[in-house]
Amino acid sequence: MTNDADWPAIEVDGLRKVYQQLVAVDDVSFVMQRGEAFGFLGPNGAGKSTIVKMITGLVRPTEGTVQVLGCPVSDLEMRRRVGYLPELPNFHRWLRTQEFLAFHGRLYGLRGHTLAKRCAEVLAQVGLTGREQQKLGTFSKGMLQRIGLAQALLNKPDLIILDEPVSGLDPVGQSDMRNILLRLKAQGTSIFLNSHQLADVEAICDRVAIIDKGHLLKIGPPQSLFDEPLTLEVRVDCANAELLRRLGAVSLAVQQDEHNPCRILVEVQHEQLAADIAEAVHASGARLYLLKPHGRTLEDLFLHTLGTSH
Ligand SMILES: Nc1ncnc2c1ncn2[C@@H]1O[C@H](COP(=O)(O)OP(=O)(O)O)[C@@H](O)[C@H]1O
Ligand SMILES: [Mg+2]
């Protein structure tokens, strides 16, 4: 028998969606593995939400196939194992937190003690314990997003799909949401995240797909998507000539910080060469304190990729 965990979280092949004359999504294919945090990044109107809606079965593809946890989108058993936070969740503002969660829990087939226990657990997960009797209409936007996430977690999903979960949140709300997602990821939940919050995608996602005008432009780990050389910051206990010579041998350029000689910027062709940098430091007898990408963010990547696609 095939092990259930062998199936990818999401497998999309040749996906296309045409609304009247408008091609919203065109020939999109990707595989997201189980346990992976996968991000979709793109400007407004790129087709991100349309793809999420095709993955969650809310919109029917014009062409192409979608498999979620190894099942077709219509499979009800599979749907019980997926949590979904829509882009603009519409909350019944007159409901109390407990009533809202109980309603959604019953839709997942939860009842009685199990339902009450799950409601308490998800509220704790999103940091809203004690708000059970508060009406949704009195919550801030950040709290509503957290309630929406609590709802999506009720069924202990293997896969959670979030469409712009931090848009419109203040920095504290964004950071809270990011931490909740990082905890879920650490627990093994597969996370599909649509966002134009580049920092969040970079912090949470193992791989990112860049999408614009319905097309996938690039896909890969955030750092590997840059096609120019990469600068790494190296910090050591002591930088001697031997260290600089060895670093020079495995990199494109070496630049010592004039104010702090133990801080060195090295330029390499791709991120896998970080291992060679660490080895060079070690071989010179110095101790490595820090090795990290320098001065490049997904924001740069995003602008660069879109710039070349227009
Ligand atoms: N129900 C719909 N009917 C017609 N056009 C739509 C519909 N939903 C989305 N679109 C169009 O499809 C394109 C992609 O939209 P969307 O998937 O919402 O993008 P994103 O989530 O990346 O902002 C946009 O041009 C949008 O106007
Ligand atoms: Mg959208």
Short mmCIF file of C-alpha atoms and ligand atoms in Angstrom, two decimals:
data_model
loop_
_atom_site.label_atom_id
_atom_site.label_comp_id
_atom_site.label_asym_id
_atom_site.label_seq_id
_atom_site.Cartn_x
_atom_site.Cartn_y
_atom_site.Cartn_z
CA MET A 1 0.00 0.00 0.00
CA THR A 2 1.25 3.47 -0.81
CA ASN A 3 2.17 5.49 2.22
CA ASP A 4 -0.20 8.44 2.46
CA ALA A 5 2.65 10.76 3.46
CA ASP A 6 4.32 10.04 0.10
CA TRP A 7 1.81 12.16 -1.78
CA PRO A 8 2.75 15.75 -2.42
CA ALA A 9 0.71 18.34 -0.51
CA ILE A 10 -0.35 19.99 -3.78
CA GLU A 11 0.28 19.00 -7.37
CA VAL A 12 -0.90 21.35 -10.08
CA ASP A 13 -0.46 20.56 -13.76
CA GLY A 14 -1.13 22.82 -16.74
CA LEU A 15 -3.61 24.93 -14.81
CA ARG A 16 -5.46 27.59 -16.78
CA LYS A 17 -8.40 29.82 -15.94
CA VAL A 18 -10.17 32.06 -18.39
CA TYR A 19 -12.88 34.44 -17.15
CA GLN A 20 -14.88 35.52 -20.20
CA GLN A 21 -11.99 36.79 -22.39
CA LEU A 22 -9.55 37.36 -19.54
CA VAL A 23 -6.80 34.77 -19.07
CA ALA A 24 -6.31 34.96 -15.27
CA VAL A 25 -4.04 31.89 -14.98
CA ASP A 26 -2.06 30.33 -17.81
CA ASP A 27 -0.27 26.96 -17.85
CA VAL A 28 0.76 26.89 -14.19
CA SER A 29 2.43 23.69 -12.97
CA PHE A 30 4.19 23.01 -9.67
CA VAL A 31 4.55 20.41 -6.95
CA MET A 32 4.51 21.34 -3.28
CA GLN A 33 5.88 18.60 -1.01
CA ARG A 34 4.44 17.54 2.36
CA GLY A 35 5.86 19.50 5.27
CA GLU A 36 6.93 22.25 2.92
CA ALA A 37 6.10 25.92 3.34
CA PHE A 38 5.48 27.18 -0.18
CA GLY A 39 4.83 30.80 -1.06
CA PHE A 40 3.19 32.50 -4.00
CA LEU A 41 4.41 35.98 -4.59
CA GLY A 42 3.02 38.42 -7.11
CA PRO A 43 1.39 41.81 -7.59
CA ASN A 44 -2.36 42.38 -7.37
CA GLY A 45 -4.20 40.73 -10.21
CA ALA A 46 -1.37 38.24 -10.88
CA GLY A 47 -3.72 35.27 -10.48
CA LYS A 48 -2.73 34.11 -6.97
CA SER A 49 -6.22 33.97 -5.49
CA THR A 50 -7.62 32.32 -8.60
CA ILE A 51 -5.05 29.53 -8.24
CA VAL A 52 -5.87 29.12 -4.54
CA LYS A 53 -9.57 28.95 -5.40
CA MET A 54 -8.87 26.23 -7.97
CA ILE A 55 -6.82 24.33 -5.37
CA THR A 56 -9.61 24.61 -2.79
CA GLY A 57 -12.31 23.69 -5.30
CA LEU A 58 -14.09 27.06 -5.25
CA VAL A 59 -13.30 27.80 -8.89
CA ARG A 60 -13.27 25.23 -11.67
CA PRO A 61 -10.15 25.26 -13.90
CA THR A 62 -10.67 25.93 -17.61
CA GLU A 63 -7.84 23.45 -18.23
CA GLY A 64 -5.40 21.43 -16.15
CA THR A 65 -5.50 19.27 -13.06
CA VAL A 66 -5.11 19.75 -9.32
CA GLN A 67 -4.34 17.05 -6.74
CA VAL A 68 -4.32 17.82 -3.04
CA LEU A 69 -2.79 15.26 -0.63
CA GLY A 70 -2.95 12.80 -3.52
CA CYS A 71 -6.70 13.26 -4.09
CA PRO A 72 -8.82 15.16 -6.60
CA VAL A 73 -10.20 18.46 -5.32
CA SER A 74 -13.71 17.01 -5.06
CA ASP A 75 -12.66 14.38 -2.46
CA LEU A 76 -14.50 15.17 0.78
CA GLU A 77 -12.19 13.12 3.03
CA MET A 78 -9.24 15.11 1.69
CA ARG A 79 -11.05 18.39 2.31
CA ARG A 80 -11.35 17.52 6.00
CA ARG A 81 -7.56 17.49 6.17
CA VAL A 82 -7.11 20.92 4.64
CA GLY A 83 -7.55 24.28 6.37
CA TYR A 84 -8.27 27.42 4.33
CA LEU A 85 -8.12 31.08 5.25
CA PRO A 86 -9.63 33.09 2.37
CA GLU A 87 -8.32 36.44 1.24
CA LEU A 88 -11.24 38.47 2.57
CA PRO A 89 -13.00 36.30 5.11
CA ASN A 90 -16.54 37.41 5.72
CA PHE A 91 -17.23 37.12 9.42
CA HIS A 92 -20.65 37.12 11.01
CA ARG A 93 -19.97 40.07 13.23
CA TRP A 94 -22.81 39.36 15.64
CA LEU A 95 -21.44 35.90 16.54
CA ARG A 96 -19.31 35.34 19.62
CA THR A 97 -15.92 33.68 19.12
CA GLN A 98 -17.11 30.42 20.68
CA GLU A 99 -20.27 30.34 18.53
CA PHE A 100 -18.28 31.05 15.36
CA LEU A 101 -15.76 28.29 16.04
CA ALA A 102 -18.44 25.81 17.12
CA PHE A 103 -20.35 26.49 13.88
CA HIS A 104 -17.28 25.80 11.75
CA GLY A 105 -16.26 22.85 13.91
CA ARG A 106 -19.64 21.23 13.29
CA LEU A 107 -19.12 21.68 9.54
CA TYR A 108 -15.95 19.61 9.97
CA GLY A 109 -18.00 16.96 11.80
CA LEU A 110 -16.73 17.80 15.29
CA ARG A 111 -19.21 17.40 18.16
CA GLY A 112 -19.56 17.63 21.96
CA HIS A 113 -16.44 17.30 24.07
CA THR A 114 -14.10 16.94 21.06
CA LEU A 115 -15.47 20.16 19.57
CA ALA A 116 -15.11 22.08 22.86
CA LYS A 117 -11.55 20.78 23.29
CA ARG A 118 -10.54 21.73 19.76
CA CYS A 119 -12.04 25.21 20.11
CA ALA A 120 -9.97 25.78 23.25
CA GLU A 121 -6.84 24.42 21.57
CA VAL A 122 -7.06 26.57 18.44
CA LEU A 123 -7.79 29.69 20.49
CA ALA A 124 -4.65 29.00 22.50
CA GLN A 125 -2.71 28.42 19.26
CA VAL A 126 -3.61 31.86 17.92
CA GLY A 127 -3.27 33.55 21.32
CA LEU A 128 -6.95 34.37 21.88
CA THR A 129 -7.74 32.32 24.98
CA GLY A 130 -10.19 34.24 27.15
CA ARG A 131 -12.02 35.84 24.21
CA GLU A 132 -14.60 33.06 23.85
CA GLN A 133 -17.58 35.28 24.66
CA GLN A 134 -16.49 38.39 22.73
CA LYS A 135 -18.48 39.33 19.63
CA LEU A 136 -16.53 39.24 16.36
CA GLY A 137 -17.81 42.72 15.52
CA THR A 138 -15.72 44.12 18.36
CA PHE A 139 -12.42 42.58 17.22
CA SER A 140 -9.57 44.41 15.50
CA LYS A 141 -8.56 43.33 12.01
CA GLY A 142 -5.55 41.45 13.38
CA MET A 143 -7.71 39.56 15.85
CA LEU A 144 -10.20 38.69 13.11
CA GLN A 145 -7.38 37.27 11.00
CA ARG A 146 -6.36 35.17 13.99
CA ILE A 147 -9.93 33.96 14.49
CA GLY A 148 -9.98 33.09 10.78
CA LEU A 149 -6.80 31.12 11.23
CA ALA A 150 -8.23 29.39 14.34
CA GLN A 151 -11.19 28.33 12.20
CA ALA A 152 -8.83 26.97 9.54
CA LEU A 153 -6.96 24.94 12.18
CA LEU A 154 -10.02 23.34 13.83
CA ASN A 155 -9.71 20.08 11.92
CA LYS A 156 -5.96 19.73 12.68
CA PRO A 157 -5.20 20.08 8.98
CA ASP A 158 -2.18 18.44 7.33
CA LEU A 159 -2.19 21.31 4.86
CA ILE A 160 -3.17 24.91 5.47
CA ILE A 161 -3.80 27.33 2.62
CA LEU A 162 -3.67 31.05 3.42
CA ASP A 163 -4.52 33.82 1.00
CA GLU A 164 -2.84 37.09 2.06
CA PRO A 165 -3.13 36.38 5.80
CA VAL A 166 -1.20 39.46 6.88
CA SER A 167 -2.49 42.07 4.45
CA GLY A 168 -3.93 45.01 6.32
CA LEU A 169 -2.35 44.04 9.63
CA ASP A 170 -0.12 46.38 11.61
CA PRO A 171 3.52 45.32 12.19
CA VAL A 172 2.68 43.65 15.52
CA GLY A 173 -0.20 41.74 13.92
CA GLN A 174 2.06 40.70 11.05
CA SER A 175 4.76 39.51 13.38
CA ASP A 176 2.22 37.55 15.49
CA MET A 177 0.83 35.88 12.39
CA ARG A 178 4.32 35.06 11.19
CA ASN A 179 5.20 33.43 14.53
CA ILE A 180 2.02 31.38 14.55
CA LEU A 181 2.80 30.12 11.03
CA LEU A 182 6.39 29.32 11.96
CA ARG A 183 5.14 27.27 14.93
CA LEU A 184 2.71 25.38 12.67
CA LYS A 185 5.52 24.72 10.23
CA ALA A 186 7.74 23.39 13.05
CA GLN A 187 4.90 21.00 13.95
CA GLY A 188 4.99 19.58 10.41
CA THR A 189 1.96 21.32 8.88
CA SER A 190 2.34 21.97 5.16
CA ILE A 191 1.72 25.66 4.47
CA PHE A 192 0.70 27.26 1.19
CA LEU A 193 0.93 31.02 1.51
CA ASN A 194 -0.18 33.70 -0.94
CA SER A 195 1.35 37.03 -0.16
CA HIS A 196 2.72 40.26 -1.38
CA GLN A 197 4.45 40.67 2.00
CA LEU A 198 7.88 39.73 0.82
CA ALA A 199 9.46 39.59 4.27
CA ASP A 200 6.88 37.07 5.45
CA VAL A 201 7.32 34.81 2.49
CA GLU A 202 11.06 34.97 2.96
CA ALA A 203 10.83 34.21 6.69
CA ILE A 204 8.34 31.36 6.39
CA CYS A 205 8.69 29.71 3.00
CA ASP A 206 11.14 27.01 1.93
CA ARG A 207 10.30 27.73 -1.69
CA VAL A 208 8.71 30.61 -3.49
CA ALA A 209 7.01 30.92 -6.85
CA ILE A 210 6.88 34.31 -8.50
CA ILE A 211 3.73 34.88 -10.50
CA ASP A 212 2.67 37.70 -12.75
CA LYS A 213 -0.14 38.00 -15.32
CA GLY A 214 -1.15 34.40 -14.72
CA HIS A 215 2.30 32.95 -15.45
CA LEU A 216 4.81 31.35 -13.11
CA LEU A 217 8.03 33.23 -13.72
CA LYS A 218 10.36 31.56 -11.25
CA ILE A 219 10.27 28.90 -8.61
CA GLY A 220 12.84 27.89 -6.01
CA PRO A 221 14.21 28.58 -2.51
CA PRO A 222 14.07 32.34 -1.89
CA GLN A 223 17.82 32.92 -2.11
CA SER A 224 18.43 30.67 -5.13
CA LEU A 225 16.03 32.72 -7.24
CA PHE A 226 18.57 35.47 -7.66
CA ASP A 227 20.57 34.90 -10.79
CA GLU A 228 23.30 37.42 -10.07
CA PRO A 229 26.23 36.57 -7.78
CA LEU A 230 25.39 36.51 -4.10
CA THR A 231 27.19 38.44 -1.38
CA LEU A 232 27.76 36.67 1.93
CA GLU A 233 28.70 38.32 5.17
CA VAL A 234 31.36 36.41 7.09
CA ARG A 235 32.31 37.14 10.68
CA VAL A 236 35.28 35.47 12.33
CA ASP A 237 37.28 35.74 15.55
CA CYS A 238 40.44 36.80 13.76
CA ALA A 239 41.09 37.64 10.08
CA ASN A 240 44.68 36.96 8.97
CA ALA A 241 46.28 36.93 5.51
CA GLU A 242 45.86 33.16 5.26
CA LEU A 243 42.10 33.51 5.73
CA LEU A 244 41.81 36.22 3.07
CA ARG A 245 43.89 34.13 0.65
CA ARG A 246 41.71 31.05 1.18
CA LEU A 247 38.48 33.04 0.86
CA GLY A 248 39.81 34.60 -2.35
CA ALA A 249 40.43 31.13 -3.78
CA VAL A 250 36.77 30.04 -3.43
CA SER A 251 34.95 33.29 -4.22
CA LEU A 252 34.57 35.96 -6.90
CA ALA A 253 35.54 38.88 -4.65
CA VAL A 254 36.60 39.47 -1.04
CA GLN A 255 36.15 42.76 0.78
CA GLN A 256 37.24 43.34 4.35
CA ASP A 257 35.25 45.86 6.42
CA GLU A 258 37.57 48.84 6.96
CA HIS A 259 36.15 49.46 10.43
CA ASN A 260 35.94 45.84 11.53
CA PRO A 261 38.54 43.54 9.93
CA CYS A 262 36.77 40.49 11.34
CA ARG A 263 33.77 41.27 9.11
CA ILE A 264 34.33 40.26 5.49
CA LEU A 265 32.00 40.38 2.50
CA VAL A 266 32.57 37.66 -0.08
CA GLU A 267 30.85 37.38 -3.42
CA VAL A 268 29.96 33.90 -4.69
CA GLN A 269 28.13 32.61 -7.75
CA HIS A 270 25.44 30.72 -5.83
CA GLU A 271 24.43 29.96 -2.25
CA GLN A 272 25.74 26.37 -2.23
CA LEU A 273 29.24 27.88 -2.19
CA ALA A 274 28.60 29.01 1.41
CA ALA A 275 29.86 25.57 2.43
CA ASP A 276 33.21 26.29 0.71
CA ILE A 277 33.44 29.61 2.53
CA ALA A 278 32.91 27.91 5.88
CA GLU A 279 35.57 25.34 4.99
CA ALA A 280 38.04 28.05 3.97
CA VAL A 281 37.54 29.83 7.32
CA HIS A 282 38.03 26.58 9.19
CA ALA A 283 41.15 25.61 7.19
CA SER A 284 42.78 28.97 7.97
CA GLY A 285 42.47 28.26 11.69
CA ALA A 286 39.93 31.06 12.31
CA ARG A 287 36.62 30.51 14.09
CA LEU A 288 33.42 31.23 12.15
CA TYR A 289 30.92 33.38 14.05
CA LEU A 290 28.47 34.24 11.31
CA LEU A 291 27.79 33.41 7.65
CA LYS A 292 24.70 34.91 6.02
CA PRO A 293 23.42 36.47 2.81
CA HIS A 294 24.15 40.17 2.74
CA GLY A 295 21.87 42.93 1.54
CA ARG A 296 19.52 40.92 -0.65
CA THR A 297 15.87 40.52 -0.03
CA LEU A 298 12.98 39.03 -1.87
CA GLU A 299 11.98 42.58 -2.60
CA ASP A 300 15.03 42.95 -4.84
CA LEU A 301 14.22 39.64 -6.47
CA PHE A 302 10.59 40.56 -7.00
CA LEU A 303 11.35 43.88 -8.67
CA HIS A 304 14.11 42.31 -10.74
CA THR A 305 11.95 39.40 -11.93
CA LEU A 306 8.96 41.56 -12.76
CA GLY A 307 11.27 44.04 -14.44
CA THR A 308 12.55 41.38 -16.83
CA SER A 309 9.09 39.96 -17.58
CA HIS A 310 7.50 43.15 -18.84
N1 LIG B 1 -14.72 36.01 -10.76
C1 LIG B 1 -13.99 36.70 -11.64
N2 LIG B 1 -14.50 37.13 -12.82
C2 LIG B 1 -13.76 37.81 -13.71
N3 LIG B 1 -12.46 38.12 -13.52
C3 LIG B 1 -11.88 37.72 -12.38
C4 LIG B 1 -12.62 37.01 -11.37
N4 LIG B 1 -11.75 36.74 -10.34
C5 LIG B 1 -10.56 37.28 -10.68
N5 LIG B 1 -10.64 37.87 -11.88
C6 LIG B 1 -9.52 38.53 -12.59
O1 LIG B 1 -8.47 37.59 -12.71
C7 LIG B 1 -7.20 38.22 -12.52
C8 LIG B 1 -6.48 37.54 -11.38
O2 LIG B 1 -7.12 37.85 -10.16
P1 LIG B 1 -6.68 37.25 -8.76
O3 LIG B 1 -6.52 35.77 -8.91
O4 LIG B 1 -7.65 37.72 -7.74
O5 LIG B 1 -5.25 37.91 -8.55
P2 LIG B 1 -4.39 38.12 -7.22
O6 LIG B 1 -4.95 37.25 -6.15
O7 LIG B 1 -2.99 37.74 -7.61
O8 LIG B 1 -4.50 39.57 -6.88
C9 LIG B 1 -7.50 39.69 -12.28
O9 LIG B 1 -7.36 40.36 -13.50
C10 LIG B 1 -8.94 39.69 -11.80
O10 LIG B 1 -9.57 40.89 -12.12
MG MG B 2 -5.58 37.75 -4.27
#
